[in-house]
Coordinates of C-alpha atoms in Angstrom, one line a residue:
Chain A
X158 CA 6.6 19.4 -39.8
X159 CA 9.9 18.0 -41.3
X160 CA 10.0 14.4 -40.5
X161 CA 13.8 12.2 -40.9
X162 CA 14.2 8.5 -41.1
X163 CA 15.2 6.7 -38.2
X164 CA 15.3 3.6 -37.3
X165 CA 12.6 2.3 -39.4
X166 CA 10.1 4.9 -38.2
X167 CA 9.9 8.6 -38.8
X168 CA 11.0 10.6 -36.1
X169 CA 10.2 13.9 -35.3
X170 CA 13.3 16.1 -36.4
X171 CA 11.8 19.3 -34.6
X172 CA 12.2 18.7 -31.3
X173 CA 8.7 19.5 -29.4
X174 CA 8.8 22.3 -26.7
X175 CA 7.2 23.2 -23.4
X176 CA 4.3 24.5 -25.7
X177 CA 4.0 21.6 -27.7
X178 CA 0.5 20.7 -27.3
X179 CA 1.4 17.1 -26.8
X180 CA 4.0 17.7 -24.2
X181 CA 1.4 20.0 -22.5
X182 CA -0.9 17.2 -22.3
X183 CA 1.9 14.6 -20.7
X184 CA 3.0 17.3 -18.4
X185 CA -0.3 17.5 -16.5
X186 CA 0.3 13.4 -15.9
X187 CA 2.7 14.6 -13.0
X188 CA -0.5 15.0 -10.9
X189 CA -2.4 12.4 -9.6
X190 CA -5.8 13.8 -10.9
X191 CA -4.8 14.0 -14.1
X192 CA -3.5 10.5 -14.4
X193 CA -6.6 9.1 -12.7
X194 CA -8.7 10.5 -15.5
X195 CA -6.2 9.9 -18.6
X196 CA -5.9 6.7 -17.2
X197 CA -2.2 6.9 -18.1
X198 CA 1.0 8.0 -16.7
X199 CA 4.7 8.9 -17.0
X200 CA 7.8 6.0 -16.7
X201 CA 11.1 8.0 -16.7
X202 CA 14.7 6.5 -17.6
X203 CA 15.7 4.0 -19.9
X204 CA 14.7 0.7 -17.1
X205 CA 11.0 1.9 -17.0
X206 CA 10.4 2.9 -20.1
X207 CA 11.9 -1.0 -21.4
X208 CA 9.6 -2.6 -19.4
X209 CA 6.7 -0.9 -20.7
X210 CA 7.6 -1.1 -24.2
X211 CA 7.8 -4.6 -23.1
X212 CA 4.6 -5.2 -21.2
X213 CA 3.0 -3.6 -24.3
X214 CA 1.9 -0.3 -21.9
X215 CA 3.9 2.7 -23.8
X216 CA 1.9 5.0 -25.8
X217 CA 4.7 7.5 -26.8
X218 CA 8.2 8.5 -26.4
X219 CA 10.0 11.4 -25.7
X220 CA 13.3 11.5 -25.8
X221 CA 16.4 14.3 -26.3
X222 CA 18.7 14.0 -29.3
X223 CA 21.2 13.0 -26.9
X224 CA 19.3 9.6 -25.8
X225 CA 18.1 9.1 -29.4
X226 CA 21.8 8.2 -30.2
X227 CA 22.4 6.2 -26.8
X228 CA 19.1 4.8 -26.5
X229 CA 19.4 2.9 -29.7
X230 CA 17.8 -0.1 -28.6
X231 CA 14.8 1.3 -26.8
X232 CA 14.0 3.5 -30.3
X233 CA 13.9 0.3 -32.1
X234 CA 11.6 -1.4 -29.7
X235 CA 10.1 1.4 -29.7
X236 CA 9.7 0.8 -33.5
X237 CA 8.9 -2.8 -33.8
X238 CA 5.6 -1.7 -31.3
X239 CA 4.5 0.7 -33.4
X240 CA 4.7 3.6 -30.5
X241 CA 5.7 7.0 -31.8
X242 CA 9.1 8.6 -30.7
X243 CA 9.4 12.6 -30.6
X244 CA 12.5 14.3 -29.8
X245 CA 12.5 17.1 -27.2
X246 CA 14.4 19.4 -25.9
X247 CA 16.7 18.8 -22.7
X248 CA 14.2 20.7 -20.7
X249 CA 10.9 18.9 -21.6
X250 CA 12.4 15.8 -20.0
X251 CA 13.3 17.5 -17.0
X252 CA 9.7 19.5 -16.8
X253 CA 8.1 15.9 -17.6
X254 CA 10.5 14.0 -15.1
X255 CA 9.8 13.7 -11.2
X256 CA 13.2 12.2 -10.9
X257 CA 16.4 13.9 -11.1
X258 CA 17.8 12.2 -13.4
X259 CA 15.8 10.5 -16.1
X260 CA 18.5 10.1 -19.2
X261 CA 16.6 11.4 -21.6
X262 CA 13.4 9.4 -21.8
X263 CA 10.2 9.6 -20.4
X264 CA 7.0 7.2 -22.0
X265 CA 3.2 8.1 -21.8
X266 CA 1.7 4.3 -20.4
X267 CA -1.5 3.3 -19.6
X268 CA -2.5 2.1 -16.6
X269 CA -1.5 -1.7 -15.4
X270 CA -3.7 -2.0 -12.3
X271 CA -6.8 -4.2 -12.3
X272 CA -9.4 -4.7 -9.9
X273 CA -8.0 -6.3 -6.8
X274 CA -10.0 -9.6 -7.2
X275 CA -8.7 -10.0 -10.6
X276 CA -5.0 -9.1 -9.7
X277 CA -5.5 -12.0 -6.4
X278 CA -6.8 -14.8 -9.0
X279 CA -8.4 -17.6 -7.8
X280 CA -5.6 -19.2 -5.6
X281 CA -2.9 -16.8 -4.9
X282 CA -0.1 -18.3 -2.8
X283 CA 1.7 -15.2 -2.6
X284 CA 0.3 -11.4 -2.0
X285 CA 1.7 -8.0 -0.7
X286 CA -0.9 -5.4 0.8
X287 CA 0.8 -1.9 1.3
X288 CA -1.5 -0.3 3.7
X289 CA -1.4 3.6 3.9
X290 CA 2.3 3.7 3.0
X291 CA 2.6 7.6 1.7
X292 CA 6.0 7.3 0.7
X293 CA 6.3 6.7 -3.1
X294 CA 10.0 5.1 -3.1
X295 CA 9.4 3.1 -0.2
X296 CA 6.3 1.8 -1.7
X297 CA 8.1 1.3 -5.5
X298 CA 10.8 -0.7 -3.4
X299 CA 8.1 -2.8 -1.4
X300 CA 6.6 -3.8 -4.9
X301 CA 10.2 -4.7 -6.8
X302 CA 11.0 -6.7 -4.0
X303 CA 7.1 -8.4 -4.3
X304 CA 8.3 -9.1 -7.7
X305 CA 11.9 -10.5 -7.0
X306 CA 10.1 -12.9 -4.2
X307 CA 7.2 -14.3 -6.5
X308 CA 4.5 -12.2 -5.1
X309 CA 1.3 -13.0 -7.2
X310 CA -0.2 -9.4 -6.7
X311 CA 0.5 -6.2 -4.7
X312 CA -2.6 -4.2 -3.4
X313 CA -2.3 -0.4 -2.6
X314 CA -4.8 -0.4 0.3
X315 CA -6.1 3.0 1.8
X316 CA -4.2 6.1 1.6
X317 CA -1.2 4.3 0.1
X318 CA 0.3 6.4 -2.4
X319 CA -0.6 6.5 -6.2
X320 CA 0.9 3.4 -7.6
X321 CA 1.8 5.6 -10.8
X322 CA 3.4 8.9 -8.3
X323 CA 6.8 8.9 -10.4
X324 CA 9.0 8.5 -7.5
X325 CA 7.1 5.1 -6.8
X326 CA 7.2 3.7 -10.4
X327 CA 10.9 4.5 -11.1
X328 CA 11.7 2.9 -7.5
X329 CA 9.4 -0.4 -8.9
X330 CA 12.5 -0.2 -11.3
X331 CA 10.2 -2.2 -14.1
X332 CA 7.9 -4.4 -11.3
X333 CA 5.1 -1.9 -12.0
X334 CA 5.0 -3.9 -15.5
X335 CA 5.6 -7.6 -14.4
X336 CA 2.8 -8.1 -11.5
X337 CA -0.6 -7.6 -10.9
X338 CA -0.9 -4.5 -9.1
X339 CA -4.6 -3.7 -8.0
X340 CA -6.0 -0.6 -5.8
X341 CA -8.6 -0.8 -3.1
X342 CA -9.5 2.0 -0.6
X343 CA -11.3 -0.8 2.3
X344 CA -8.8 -2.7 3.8
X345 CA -11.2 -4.8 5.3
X346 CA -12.8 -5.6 1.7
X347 CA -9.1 -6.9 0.7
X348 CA -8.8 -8.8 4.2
X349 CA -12.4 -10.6 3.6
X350 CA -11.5 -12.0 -0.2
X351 CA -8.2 -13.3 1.4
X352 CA -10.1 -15.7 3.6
X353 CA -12.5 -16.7 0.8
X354 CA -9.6 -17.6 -1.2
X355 CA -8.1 -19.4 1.7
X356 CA -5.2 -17.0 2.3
X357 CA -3.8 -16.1 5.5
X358 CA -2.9 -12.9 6.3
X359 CA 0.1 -12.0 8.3
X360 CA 0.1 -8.1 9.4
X361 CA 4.3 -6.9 9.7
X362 CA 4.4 -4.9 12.9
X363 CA 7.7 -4.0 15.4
X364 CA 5.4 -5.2 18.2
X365 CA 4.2 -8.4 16.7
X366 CA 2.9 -11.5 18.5
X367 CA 4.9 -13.8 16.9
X368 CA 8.9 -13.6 15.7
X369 CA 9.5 -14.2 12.0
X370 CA 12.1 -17.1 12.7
X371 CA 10.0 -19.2 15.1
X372 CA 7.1 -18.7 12.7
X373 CA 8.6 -19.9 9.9
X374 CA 10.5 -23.0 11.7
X375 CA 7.5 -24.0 12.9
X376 CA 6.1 -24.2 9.0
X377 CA 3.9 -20.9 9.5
X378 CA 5.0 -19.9 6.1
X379 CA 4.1 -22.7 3.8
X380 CA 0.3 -21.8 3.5
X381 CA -0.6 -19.3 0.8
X382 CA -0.2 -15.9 2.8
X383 CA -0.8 -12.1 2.5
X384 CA 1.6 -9.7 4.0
X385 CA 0.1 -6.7 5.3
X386 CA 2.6 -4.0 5.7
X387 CA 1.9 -0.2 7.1
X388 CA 3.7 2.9 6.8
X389 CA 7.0 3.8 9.2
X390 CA 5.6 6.1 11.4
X391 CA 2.2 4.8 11.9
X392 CA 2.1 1.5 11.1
X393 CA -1.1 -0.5 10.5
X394 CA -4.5 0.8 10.8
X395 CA -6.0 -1.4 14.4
X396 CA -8.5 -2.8 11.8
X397 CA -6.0 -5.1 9.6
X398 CA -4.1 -5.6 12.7
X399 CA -7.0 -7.2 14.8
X400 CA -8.5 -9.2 11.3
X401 CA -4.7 -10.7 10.6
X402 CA -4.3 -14.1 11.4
X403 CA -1.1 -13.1 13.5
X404 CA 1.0 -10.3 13.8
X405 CA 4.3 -11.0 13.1
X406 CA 7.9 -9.4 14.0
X407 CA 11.1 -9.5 12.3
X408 CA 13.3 -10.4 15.0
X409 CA 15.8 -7.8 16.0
X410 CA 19.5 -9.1 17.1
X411 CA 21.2 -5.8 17.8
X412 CA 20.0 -2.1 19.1
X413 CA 18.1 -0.9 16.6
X414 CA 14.9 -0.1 17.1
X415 CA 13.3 -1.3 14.0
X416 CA 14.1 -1.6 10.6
X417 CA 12.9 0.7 7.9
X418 CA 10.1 -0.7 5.8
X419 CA 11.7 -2.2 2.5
X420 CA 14.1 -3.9 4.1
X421 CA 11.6 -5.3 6.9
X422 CA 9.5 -6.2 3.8
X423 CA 12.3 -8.0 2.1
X424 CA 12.7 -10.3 5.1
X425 CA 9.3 -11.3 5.5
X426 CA 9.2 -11.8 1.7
X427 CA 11.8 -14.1 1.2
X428 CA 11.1 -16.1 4.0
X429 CA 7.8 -17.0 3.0
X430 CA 9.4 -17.8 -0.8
X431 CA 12.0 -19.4 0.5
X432 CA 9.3 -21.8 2.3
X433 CA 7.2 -21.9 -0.2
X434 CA 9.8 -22.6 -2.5
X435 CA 11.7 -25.3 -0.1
X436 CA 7.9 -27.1 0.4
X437 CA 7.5 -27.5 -3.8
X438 CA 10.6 -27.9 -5.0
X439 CA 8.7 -28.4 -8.4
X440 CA 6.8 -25.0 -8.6
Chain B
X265 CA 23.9 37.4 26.8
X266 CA 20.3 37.3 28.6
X267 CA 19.7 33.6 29.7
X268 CA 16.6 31.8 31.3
X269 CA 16.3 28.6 33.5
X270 CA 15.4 25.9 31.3
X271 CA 14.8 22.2 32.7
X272 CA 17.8 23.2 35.4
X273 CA 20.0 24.7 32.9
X274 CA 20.5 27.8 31.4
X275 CA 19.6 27.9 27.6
X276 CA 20.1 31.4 25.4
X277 CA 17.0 33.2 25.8
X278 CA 18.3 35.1 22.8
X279 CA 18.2 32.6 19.3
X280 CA 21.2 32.4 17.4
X281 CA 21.0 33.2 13.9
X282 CA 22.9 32.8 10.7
X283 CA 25.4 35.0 11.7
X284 CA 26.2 34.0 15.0
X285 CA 29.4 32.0 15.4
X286 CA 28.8 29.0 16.9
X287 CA 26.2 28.6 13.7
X288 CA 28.8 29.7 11.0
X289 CA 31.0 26.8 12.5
X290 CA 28.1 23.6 12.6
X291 CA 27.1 24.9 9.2
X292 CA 30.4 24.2 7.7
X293 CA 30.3 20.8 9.0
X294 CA 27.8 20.2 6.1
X295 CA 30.7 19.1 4.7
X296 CA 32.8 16.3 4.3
X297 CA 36.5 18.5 4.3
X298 CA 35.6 20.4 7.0
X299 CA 34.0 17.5 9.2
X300 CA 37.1 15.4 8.5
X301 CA 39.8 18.5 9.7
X302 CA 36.9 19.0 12.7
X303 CA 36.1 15.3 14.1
X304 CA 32.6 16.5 14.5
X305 CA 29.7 16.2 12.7
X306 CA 25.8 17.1 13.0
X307 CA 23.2 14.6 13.5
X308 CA 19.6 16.3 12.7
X309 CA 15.4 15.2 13.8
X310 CA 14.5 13.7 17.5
X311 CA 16.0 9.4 17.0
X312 CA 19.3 10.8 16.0
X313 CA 19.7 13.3 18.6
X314 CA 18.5 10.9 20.8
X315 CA 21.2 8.2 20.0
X316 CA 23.7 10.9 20.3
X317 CA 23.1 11.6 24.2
X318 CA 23.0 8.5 24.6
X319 CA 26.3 7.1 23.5
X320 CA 27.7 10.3 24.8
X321 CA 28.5 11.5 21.6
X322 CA 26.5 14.9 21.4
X323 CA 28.4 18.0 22.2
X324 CA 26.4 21.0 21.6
X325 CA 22.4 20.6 20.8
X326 CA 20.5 23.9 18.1
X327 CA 16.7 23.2 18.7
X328 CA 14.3 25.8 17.6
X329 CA 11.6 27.4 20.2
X330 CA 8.6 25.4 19.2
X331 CA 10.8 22.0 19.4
X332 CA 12.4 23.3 22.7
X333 CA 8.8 23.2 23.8
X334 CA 7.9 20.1 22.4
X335 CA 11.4 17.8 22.8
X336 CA 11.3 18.4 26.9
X337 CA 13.0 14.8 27.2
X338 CA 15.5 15.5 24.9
X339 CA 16.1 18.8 26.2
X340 CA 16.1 16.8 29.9
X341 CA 18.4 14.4 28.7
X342 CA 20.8 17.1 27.5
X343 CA 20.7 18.9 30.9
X344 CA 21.4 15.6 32.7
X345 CA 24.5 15.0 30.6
X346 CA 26.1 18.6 30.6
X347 CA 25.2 19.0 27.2
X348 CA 24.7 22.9 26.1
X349 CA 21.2 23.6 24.3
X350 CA 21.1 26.8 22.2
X351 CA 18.1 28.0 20.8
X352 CA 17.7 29.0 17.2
X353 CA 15.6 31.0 14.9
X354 CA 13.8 28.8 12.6
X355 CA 16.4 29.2 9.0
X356 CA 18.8 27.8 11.4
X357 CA 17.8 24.5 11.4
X358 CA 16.7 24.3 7.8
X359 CA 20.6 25.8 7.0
X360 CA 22.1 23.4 9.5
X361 CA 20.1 20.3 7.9
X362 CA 20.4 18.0 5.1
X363 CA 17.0 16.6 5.2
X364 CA 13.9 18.0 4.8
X365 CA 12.0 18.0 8.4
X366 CA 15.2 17.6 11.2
X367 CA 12.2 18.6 13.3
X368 CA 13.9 21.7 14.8
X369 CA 17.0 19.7 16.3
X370 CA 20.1 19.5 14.8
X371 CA 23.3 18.1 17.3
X372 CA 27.4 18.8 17.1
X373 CA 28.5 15.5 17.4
X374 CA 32.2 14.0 18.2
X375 CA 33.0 11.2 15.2
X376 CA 32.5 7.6 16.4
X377 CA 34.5 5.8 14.1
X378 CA 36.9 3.9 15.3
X379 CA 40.2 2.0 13.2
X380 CA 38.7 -0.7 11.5
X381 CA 40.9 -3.6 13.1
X382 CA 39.3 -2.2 16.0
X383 CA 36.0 -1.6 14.6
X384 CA 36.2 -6.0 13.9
X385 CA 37.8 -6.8 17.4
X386 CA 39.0 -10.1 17.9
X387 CA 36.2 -12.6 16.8
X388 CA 33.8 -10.8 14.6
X389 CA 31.2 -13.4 13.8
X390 CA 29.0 -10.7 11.7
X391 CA 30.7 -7.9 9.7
X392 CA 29.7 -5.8 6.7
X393 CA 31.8 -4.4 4.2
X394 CA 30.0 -1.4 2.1
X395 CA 32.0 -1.4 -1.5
X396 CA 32.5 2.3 -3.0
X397 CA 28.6 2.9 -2.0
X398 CA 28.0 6.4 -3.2
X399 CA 24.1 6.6 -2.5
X400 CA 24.0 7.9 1.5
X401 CA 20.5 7.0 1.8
X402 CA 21.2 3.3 1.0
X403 CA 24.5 2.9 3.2
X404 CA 22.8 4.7 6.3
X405 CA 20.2 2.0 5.4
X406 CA 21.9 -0.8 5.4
X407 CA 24.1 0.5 8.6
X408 CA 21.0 0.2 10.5
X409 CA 19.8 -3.3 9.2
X410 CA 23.4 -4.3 10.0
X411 CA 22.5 -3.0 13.7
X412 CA 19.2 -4.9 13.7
X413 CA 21.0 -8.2 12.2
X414 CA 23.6 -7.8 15.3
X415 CA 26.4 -6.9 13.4
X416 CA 29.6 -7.0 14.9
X417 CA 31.2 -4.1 12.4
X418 CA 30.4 -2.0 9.6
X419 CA 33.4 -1.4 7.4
X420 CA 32.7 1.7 4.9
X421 CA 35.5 0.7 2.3
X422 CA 36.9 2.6 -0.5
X423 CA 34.9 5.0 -1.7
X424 CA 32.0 4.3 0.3
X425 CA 30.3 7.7 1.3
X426 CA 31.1 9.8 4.4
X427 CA 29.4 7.9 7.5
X428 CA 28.9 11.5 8.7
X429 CA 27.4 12.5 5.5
X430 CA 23.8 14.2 6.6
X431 CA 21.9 11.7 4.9
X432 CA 23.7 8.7 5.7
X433 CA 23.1 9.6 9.8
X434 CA 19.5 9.9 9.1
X435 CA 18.8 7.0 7.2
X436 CA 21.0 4.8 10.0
X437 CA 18.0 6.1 12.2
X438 CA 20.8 6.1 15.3
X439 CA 22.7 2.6 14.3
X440 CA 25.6 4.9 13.9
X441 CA 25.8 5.1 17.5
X442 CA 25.0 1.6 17.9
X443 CA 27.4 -0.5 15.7
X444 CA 31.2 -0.6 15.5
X445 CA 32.3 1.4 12.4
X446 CA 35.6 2.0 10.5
X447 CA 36.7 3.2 7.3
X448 CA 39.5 1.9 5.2
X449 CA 40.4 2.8 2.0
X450 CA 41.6 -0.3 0.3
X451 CA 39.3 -3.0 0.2
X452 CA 42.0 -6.0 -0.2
X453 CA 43.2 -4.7 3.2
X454 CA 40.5 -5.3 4.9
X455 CA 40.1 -8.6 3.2
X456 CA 43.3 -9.6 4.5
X457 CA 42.5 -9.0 8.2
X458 CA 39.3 -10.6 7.9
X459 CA 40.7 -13.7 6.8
X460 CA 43.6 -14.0 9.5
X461 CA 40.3 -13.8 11.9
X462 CA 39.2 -16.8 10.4
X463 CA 36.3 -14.4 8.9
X464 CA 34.7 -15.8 5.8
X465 CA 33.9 -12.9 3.1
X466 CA 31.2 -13.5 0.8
X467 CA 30.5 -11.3 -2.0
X468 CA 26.6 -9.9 -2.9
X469 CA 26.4 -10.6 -6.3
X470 CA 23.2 -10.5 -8.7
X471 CA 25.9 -12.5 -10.8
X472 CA 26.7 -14.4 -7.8
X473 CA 27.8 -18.5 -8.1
X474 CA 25.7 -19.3 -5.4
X475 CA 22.3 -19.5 -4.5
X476 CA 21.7 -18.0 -0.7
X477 CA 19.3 -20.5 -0.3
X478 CA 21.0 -23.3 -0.8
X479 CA 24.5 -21.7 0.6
X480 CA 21.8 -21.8 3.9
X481 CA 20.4 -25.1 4.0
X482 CA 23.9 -26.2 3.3
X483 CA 25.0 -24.5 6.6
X484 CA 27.8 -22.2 5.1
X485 CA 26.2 -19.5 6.4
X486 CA 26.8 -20.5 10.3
X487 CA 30.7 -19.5 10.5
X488 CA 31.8 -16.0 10.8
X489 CA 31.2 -14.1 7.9
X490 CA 31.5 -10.8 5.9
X491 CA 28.9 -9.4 3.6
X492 CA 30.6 -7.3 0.9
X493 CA 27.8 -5.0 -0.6
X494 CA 28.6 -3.4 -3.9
X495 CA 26.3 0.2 -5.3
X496 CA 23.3 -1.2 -7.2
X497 CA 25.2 0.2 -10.3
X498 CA 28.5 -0.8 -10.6
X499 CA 28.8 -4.0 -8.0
X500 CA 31.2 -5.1 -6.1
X501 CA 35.4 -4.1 -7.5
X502 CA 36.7 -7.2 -9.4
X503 CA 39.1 -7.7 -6.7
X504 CA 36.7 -8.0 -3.6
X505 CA 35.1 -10.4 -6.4
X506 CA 37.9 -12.8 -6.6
X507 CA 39.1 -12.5 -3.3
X508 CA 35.7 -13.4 -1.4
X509 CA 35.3 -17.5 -0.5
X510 CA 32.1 -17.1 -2.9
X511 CA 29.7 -15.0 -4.3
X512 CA 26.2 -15.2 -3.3
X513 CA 22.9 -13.9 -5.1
X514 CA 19.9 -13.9 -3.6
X515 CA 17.3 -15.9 -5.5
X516 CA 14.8 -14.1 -7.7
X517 CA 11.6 -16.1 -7.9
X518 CA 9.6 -13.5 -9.5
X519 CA 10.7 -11.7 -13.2
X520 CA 12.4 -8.5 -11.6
X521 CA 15.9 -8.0 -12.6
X522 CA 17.3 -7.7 -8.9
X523 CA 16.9 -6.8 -5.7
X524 CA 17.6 -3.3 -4.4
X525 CA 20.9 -2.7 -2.2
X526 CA 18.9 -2.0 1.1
X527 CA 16.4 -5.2 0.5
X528 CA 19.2 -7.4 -0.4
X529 CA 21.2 -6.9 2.2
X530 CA 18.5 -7.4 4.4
X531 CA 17.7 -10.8 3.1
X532 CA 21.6 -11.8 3.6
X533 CA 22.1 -10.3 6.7
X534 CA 19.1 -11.7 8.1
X535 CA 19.9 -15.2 6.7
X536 CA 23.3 -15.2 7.7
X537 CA 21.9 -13.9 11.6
X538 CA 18.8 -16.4 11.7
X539 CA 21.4 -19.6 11.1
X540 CA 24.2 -18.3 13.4
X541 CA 21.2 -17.7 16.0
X542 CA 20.4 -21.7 15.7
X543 CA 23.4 -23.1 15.6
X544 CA 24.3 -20.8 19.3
X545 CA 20.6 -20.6 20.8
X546 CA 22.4 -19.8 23.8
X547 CA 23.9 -16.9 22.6

């Protein structure tokens, strides 16, 4: 196969196919199955596939010619890591792509989770739990917010959706790569190494015991703490409601009925690391 | 026409189809032309319909025969409010609807917007401003966490998306009908009446001057104010930039790069309700 220079590295100059053996291979990562037993997964678009160049998680690159030329950057990290670029054709990224628009790029990672004892460490102050939340971008949005709050680890509990569903790592925008993420299928196994490690767990529900505000004037937020938060329609399972320390209500001021998850999440989030924050001012 | 007694009034034994009128008209309402030159527009699935009756907004209601069997108080409510209910073959709803699963309803609605000194009224203590937001999903999102914050107005400004846009209604999961909302071309115009209501603007800003945690254990969050939300891509116009009395960023504790739209506004909204609801507690 004729090979060019670029950037260092040689790069592909026959751009691989829908038939390509390789691409073959990275297609079947689309399906949860697949990436369970590869171990690996897609990132798609240019923010992703940084991050996981940067967290050291990219295997391979596919890019089109077009991205090869706008992407400079990302080829040459690409480069210094040592991780093979190919060029495709404009339809491989689209067949590889969950997203509509993934600018040309698409990495083969591995994995990032851990086992959910290691992702908690020894004294967590700070953890999300998403508990049988199916929807992949309301999940990916729960765990970049995590992130952009401090969260020490994010735990897909139950039937939450496959951390490494496309929809849920391009909505992560990066955060897949920057904390612990762990999997567990028992909630209640989650719930019971939270209370060995001292952490209290707070379950988000619309018809919470307590209001969010009160709680955290009163200095309910200070203590290391675990948000558990269920899906839209169902909420939490009865189990992680009954085991939480409290259930816990974002107070609404208007008519609405609720709000939708991520943004639910992104209030109880930054309240607790905003106390957290406000009780050591060194951290 | 062959009709049958339904819940007191007469519904069309007889679905409509594709072809039928009164369906060739909704349909067109898909978009944003004809909905302007109309004043109508459809609001799809159970909570929106819902929200419609109920601010007296819904003027004709399509529900297929399994959801006229199964959405007997929304059917009930229609009667009760002299709303007609035709029934629809199936491809109806999916042709009339911009989401996936409207769950065989799908309403003619009258516009609810309103001028947008209106829309602020006298003393606005809590008003949004959505900045040339493109992305329906994430303005019909942030509608309805401006509802839940107790928002006084939301102001779609420039070339924010159509309120009435299919997925924007959906995502506001009925705020639509709840909260005051305008549109208004130019932003500096809005500006201008906001500050002659004594109104303080502040400008969502990754890039902002100003912590939000410190603007609110300063206080400067207890006056009247005016979030101005930018699209996750481009941010907020220069203008609205340098005309806002500051711009805000929410703190990022963790290594993401930023928030996304819905969860910051979220975090601002709510701070900016939680201090207002201290300093009135009677309110």
């Amino acid at each position: 196969m004729p090979h060019e220079q670029h950037g260092g590295r040689l790069v592909s100059s026959v751009a691989f196919t829908l038939r390509t053996p390789r691409i073959v291979a990275a297609r079947k990562l689309r399906r949860r199955r697949e990436r369970d037993a590869a171990g690996r997964f897609l990132a798609e678009g240019p923010q992703a596939v940084r991050e996981a160049l940067a967290a050291g998680r990219a295997r391979e690159l596919f890019v089109t010619a077009d991205a090869l030329a706008r992407q400079r950057e990302l080829v040459n990290a690409a480069d210094a890591a040592a991780v093979p670029v190919s060029s495709v054709a404009d339809d491989v990224i689209e067949a590889l792509a969950e997203t509509v628009a993934p600018q040309g790029v698409v990495a083969v990672c591995d994995r990032v989770d851990v086992p959910f004892a290691q992702a908690l460490g020894a004294r967590p102050r700070l953890v999300v739990l998403l508990v049988d939340i199916r929807d992949p971008g309301n999940a990916g949005t729960v765990l970049r917010t995590a992130d952009a709050a401090g969260a020490d680890a994010v735990i897909f509990v139950g039937d939450t959706v496959d951390p490494y569903n496309g929809k849920c790592v391009r909505a992560s925008a990066g955060s897949l790569f920057h904390v612990p993420v762990a999997r567990e299928h028992d909630p209640m196994t989650v719930v019971a190494a939270l209370g060995r490690r001292g952490v209290r767990v707070l379950a988000a529900s619309g018809y919470g015991d307590q209001d969010l505000t009160t709680l955290a004037a009163a200095g309910g937020l200070v203590v290391p703490t675990a948000w558990a938060f269920g899906s839209e329609a169902h909420g939490l399972p009865a189990e992680v409601m009954s085991a939480a320390a409290a259930t816990v209500r974002v107070p609404v001021y208007g008519r609405a009925e609720s709000l939708n998850l991520a943004a639910a999440a992104a209030v109880c989030l930054y309240a607790s690391a905003s106390a957290q924050a406000d009780a050591a001012p060194q951290r």
